[in-house]
Amino acid sequence: MNSTPVVLQSTSEMENIGHRARVEDIGPSFIAWARQHWPERSDFIIRNWRAPDNGASSQVLLFDLDWQEEGRAHSLGLVLRLEAVGSVVFPRMSDGYATGMELEFLVQRALREHSSARVPPMVALERDERFLGRAFYLAEIVPGFVPPTFSTMASQVMKDLSPAQRRRMVLGGVEQLAAIHAMDWQKAGLAMLLPGASDAPDTHAHVQRFADDLVVRLNGRSLPVVERAMDWLLANVPADDRNSIIWGDCRLGNMIFETTGDPAAVLDWEGAAIAPSAADVGWWLHYDWRNHEYESTPRLPGVPDRSEQLDHYVALTGHRPGDLEYWATMAAIKTLMAVLTTANRMIANGLVTEEQCAFIKNNPHHHRLEKLFG
């Protein structure tokens, strides 16, 4: 095997390497599941199996499902999301749910029922692995476009938009954060997301989960900067700010937008938890830094700076979150943990050697920590 360093090109490389879901295997099994789940329906036909356009992992598949019901033809565009195999991108934040798919499904269903946040309509959750080999859920396809995950602001997608559209996207994303954080998570039945055995929000327990998981993902490696940063986070856990349901992976590349720039749907809820809302705000602002200062990308006309984005959040919520540098540091470590998982999977599957995994350090998140803790 050669020793050329590997560069990650998309977040698809952060999930389920070596465990790709094959359409030809899933199709017949899914039809068998559909017949059992919807006995009132018949003549199921699957059309247009495809993967998402924006580099999502092979664990997400899109298709159109046709069927007959009460003598009438029906059709619906569906998203099938399968449980990850092996280590997940983010650590499990609570013992209150059985699978990641259960977490994502229940959080999105609660948001649709108890908030103004825009999430896809949920269709079905299947916890039983005997049908497709893993748990899964179905949601309706939401039309629109998704910005690229990496180099978002340098992408042609963003350059082709008008200043008004770009402004609407960014401020609309902030508005979604505010809507998510405003939901009464207790009334919505999401106490299962509390960390560990806690019966109330516990910020230290939330951070400790990441610290424990980091040890596993390091897999014997020594990354002094990252370890010092994690020690600092544990020693400086802020007093509980305002606890809420948090998205956990809040960025433009995890949203679907209408042509106007208005948000159509908020995606990817595997990082959802009950924690200070400042955790989401810090993450959102960290990714703005990553897409601008780190990449030396000039702020495109219409894109508000971080100060204006934060002021917009404060105006919407009446709350100015504190300790944002703390939570931006946490965002850098959380993303690095996903990178470590990628490296571990690629090595385990014989795709690279440890020596080729320079991307563990050569990324914006490690570079940010180097500036702070190097």
mmCIF file with all atom_site columns, C-alpha atoms in Angstrom, residues 100-170:
data_model
loop_
_atom_site.group_PDB
_atom_site.id
_atom_site.type_symbol
_atom_site.label_atom_id
_atom_site.label_alt_id
_atom_site.label_comp_id
_atom_site.label_asym_id
_atom_site.label_entity_id
_atom_site.label_seq_id
_atom_site.pdbx_PDB_ins_code
_atom_site.Cartn_x
_atom_site.Cartn_y
_atom_site.Cartn_z
_atom_site.occupancy
_atom_site.B_iso_or_equiv
_atom_site.pdbx_formal_charge
_atom_site.auth_seq_id
_atom_site.auth_comp_id
_atom_site.auth_asym_id
_atom_site.auth_atom_id
_atom_site.pdbx_PDB_model_num
ATOM 1  C CA . GLY A 1 100 ? -29.820 6.282  16.533 1.00 0.00 ? 100 GLY A CA 1
ATOM 2  C CA . MET A 1 101 ? -32.749 5.976  14.155 1.00 0.00 ? 101 MET A CA 1
ATOM 3  C CA . GLU A 1 102 ? -35.164 6.009  17.081 1.00 0.00 ? 102 GLU A CA 1
ATOM 4  C CA . LEU A 1 103 ? -33.472 9.174  18.366 1.00 0.00 ? 103 LEU A CA 1
ATOM 5  C CA . GLU A 1 104 ? -33.671 10.989 15.037 1.00 0.00 ? 104 GLU A CA 1
ATOM 6  C CA . PHE A 1 105 ? -37.234 9.913  14.297 1.00 0.00 ? 105 PHE A CA 1
ATOM 7  C CA . LEU A 1 106 ? -38.646 10.844 17.717 1.00 0.00 ? 106 LEU A CA 1
ATOM 8  C CA . VAL A 1 107 ? -36.834 14.194 17.845 1.00 0.00 ? 107 VAL A CA 1
ATOM 9  C CA . GLN A 1 108 ? -38.053 15.227 14.397 1.00 0.00 ? 108 GLN A CA 1
ATOM 10 C CA . ARG A 1 109 ? -41.592 14.067 15.091 1.00 0.00 ? 109 ARG A CA 1
ATOM 11 C CA . ALA A 1 110 ? -41.609 16.066 18.333 1.00 0.00 ? 110 ALA A CA 1
ATOM 12 C CA . LEU A 1 111 ? -40.309 19.169 16.565 1.00 0.00 ? 111 LEU A CA 1
ATOM 13 C CA . ARG A 1 112 ? -43.049 18.943 13.937 1.00 0.00 ? 112 ARG A CA 1
ATOM 14 C CA . GLU A 1 113 ? -45.712 18.585 16.615 1.00 0.00 ? 113 GLU A CA 1
ATOM 15 C CA . HIS A 1 114 ? -44.429 21.025 19.230 1.00 0.00 ? 114 HIS A CA 1
ATOM 16 C CA . SER A 1 115 ? -42.396 23.713 17.445 1.00 0.00 ? 115 SER A CA 1
ATOM 17 C CA . SER A 1 116 ? -42.253 25.924 14.378 1.00 0.00 ? 116 SER A CA 1
ATOM 18 C CA . ALA A 1 117 ? -38.938 24.375 13.280 1.00 0.00 ? 117 ALA A CA 1
ATOM 19 C CA . ARG A 1 118 ? -39.000 22.992 9.758  1.00 0.00 ? 118 ARG A CA 1
ATOM 20 C CA . VAL A 1 119 ? -38.209 19.305 9.694  1.00 0.00 ? 119 VAL A CA 1
ATOM 21 C CA . PRO A 1 120 ? -39.306 16.625 7.203  1.00 0.00 ? 120 PRO A CA 1
ATOM 22 C CA . PRO A 1 121 ? -42.613 14.839 7.828  1.00 0.00 ? 121 PRO A CA 1
ATOM 23 C CA . MET A 1 122 ? -41.893 11.524 9.534  1.00 0.00 ? 122 MET A CA 1
ATOM 24 C CA . VAL A 1 123 ? -43.539 8.448  7.981  1.00 0.00 ? 123 VAL A CA 1
ATOM 25 C CA . ALA A 1 124 ? -42.468 5.335  9.893  1.00 0.00 ? 124 ALA A CA 1
ATOM 26 C CA . LEU A 1 125 ? -39.903 3.998  12.349 1.00 0.00 ? 125 LEU A CA 1
ATOM 27 C CA . GLU A 1 126 ? -38.794 0.374  12.328 1.00 0.00 ? 126 GLU A CA 1
ATOM 28 C CA . ARG A 1 127 ? -36.752 -0.786 15.303 1.00 0.00 ? 127 ARG A CA 1
ATOM 29 C CA . ASP A 1 128 ? -36.680 -4.457 14.261 1.00 0.00 ? 128 ASP A CA 1
ATOM 30 C CA . GLU A 1 129 ? -33.471 -5.296 12.397 1.00 0.00 ? 129 GLU A CA 1
ATOM 31 C CA . ARG A 1 130 ? -34.789 -8.463 10.774 1.00 0.00 ? 130 ARG A CA 1
ATOM 32 C CA . PHE A 1 131 ? -36.287 -6.633 7.787  1.00 0.00 ? 131 PHE A CA 1
ATOM 33 C CA . LEU A 1 132 ? -33.338 -4.660 6.396  1.00 0.00 ? 132 LEU A CA 1
ATOM 34 C CA . GLY A 1 133 ? -30.591 -5.876 8.699  1.00 0.00 ? 133 GLY A CA 1
ATOM 35 C CA . ARG A 1 134 ? -30.690 -2.613 10.656 1.00 0.00 ? 134 ARG A CA 1
ATOM 36 C CA . ALA A 1 135 ? -33.196 -0.277 12.244 1.00 0.00 ? 135 ALA A CA 1
ATOM 37 C CA . PHE A 1 136 ? -34.441 2.451  9.917  1.00 0.00 ? 136 PHE A CA 1
ATOM 38 C CA . TYR A 1 137 ? -36.900 5.251  9.510  1.00 0.00 ? 137 TYR A CA 1
ATOM 39 C CA . LEU A 1 138 ? -38.777 6.810  6.616  1.00 0.00 ? 138 LEU A CA 1
ATOM 40 C CA . ALA A 1 139 ? -39.470 10.482 6.017  1.00 0.00 ? 139 ALA A CA 1
ATOM 41 C CA . GLU A 1 140 ? -41.021 12.381 3.163  1.00 0.00 ? 140 GLU A CA 1
ATOM 42 C CA . ILE A 1 141 ? -38.672 13.960 0.640  1.00 0.00 ? 141 ILE A CA 1
ATOM 43 C CA . VAL A 1 142 ? -38.540 17.743 0.999  1.00 0.00 ? 142 VAL A CA 1
ATOM 44 C CA . PRO A 1 143 ? -37.818 19.547 -2.279 1.00 0.00 ? 143 PRO A CA 1
ATOM 45 C CA . GLY A 1 144 ? -35.100 22.171 -2.433 1.00 0.00 ? 144 GLY A CA 1
ATOM 46 C CA . PHE A 1 145 ? -31.322 22.458 -2.566 1.00 0.00 ? 145 PHE A CA 1
ATOM 47 C CA . VAL A 1 146 ? -28.584 21.704 -0.035 1.00 0.00 ? 146 VAL A CA 1
ATOM 48 C CA . PRO A 1 147 ? -25.364 23.735 0.038  1.00 0.00 ? 147 PRO A CA 1
ATOM 49 C CA . PRO A 1 148 ? -22.073 21.789 -0.085 1.00 0.00 ? 148 PRO A CA 1
ATOM 50 C CA . THR A 1 149 ? -20.811 20.626 3.285  1.00 0.00 ? 149 THR A CA 1
ATOM 51 C CA . PHE A 1 150 ? -17.205 21.673 2.731  1.00 0.00 ? 150 PHE A CA 1
ATOM 52 C CA . SER A 1 151 ? -16.128 25.095 1.469  1.00 0.00 ? 151 SER A CA 1
ATOM 53 C CA . THR A 1 152 ? -19.748 26.155 1.626  1.00 0.00 ? 152 THR A CA 1
ATOM 54 C CA . MET A 1 153 ? -19.205 29.845 1.012  1.00 0.00 ? 153 MET A CA 1
ATOM 55 C CA . ALA A 1 154 ? -16.599 29.235 -1.709 1.00 0.00 ? 154 ALA A CA 1
ATOM 56 C CA . SER A 1 155 ? -18.960 26.935 -3.636 1.00 0.00 ? 155 SER A CA 1
ATOM 57 C CA . GLN A 1 156 ? -20.493 27.837 -6.952 1.00 0.00 ? 156 GLN A CA 1
ATOM 58 C CA . VAL A 1 157 ? -23.893 27.132 -5.432 1.00 0.00 ? 157 VAL A CA 1
ATOM 59 C CA . MET A 1 158 ? -23.505 30.079 -3.071 1.00 0.00 ? 158 MET A CA 1
ATOM 60 C CA . LYS A 1 159 ? -21.821 32.320 -5.615 1.00 0.00 ? 159 LYS A CA 1
ATOM 61 C CA . ASP A 1 160 ? -24.734 31.871 -8.042 1.00 0.00 ? 160 ASP A CA 1
ATOM 62 C CA . LEU A 1 161 ? -27.262 33.136 -5.502 1.00 0.00 ? 161 LEU A CA 1
ATOM 63 C CA . SER A 1 162 ? -28.231 36.768 -5.065 1.00 0.00 ? 162 SER A CA 1
ATOM 64 C CA . PRO A 1 163 ? -27.152 38.694 -1.951 1.00 0.00 ? 163 PRO A CA 1
ATOM 65 C CA . ALA A 1 164 ? -30.771 38.615 -0.778 1.00 0.00 ? 164 ALA A CA 1
ATOM 66 C CA . GLN A 1 165 ? -30.936 34.819 -1.119 1.00 0.00 ? 165 GLN A CA 1
ATOM 67 C CA . ARG A 1 166 ? -27.655 34.338 0.745  1.00 0.00 ? 166 ARG A CA 1
ATOM 68 C CA . ARG A 1 167 ? -28.767 36.638 3.536  1.00 0.00 ? 167 ARG A CA 1
ATOM 69 C CA . ARG A 1 168 ? -32.079 34.840 3.808  1.00 0.00 ? 168 ARG A CA 1
ATOM 70 C CA . MET A 1 169 ? -30.330 31.454 4.055  1.00 0.00 ? 169 MET A CA 1
ATOM 71 C CA . VAL A 1 170 ? -28.026 32.460 6.881  1.00 0.00 ? 170 VAL A CA 1
#
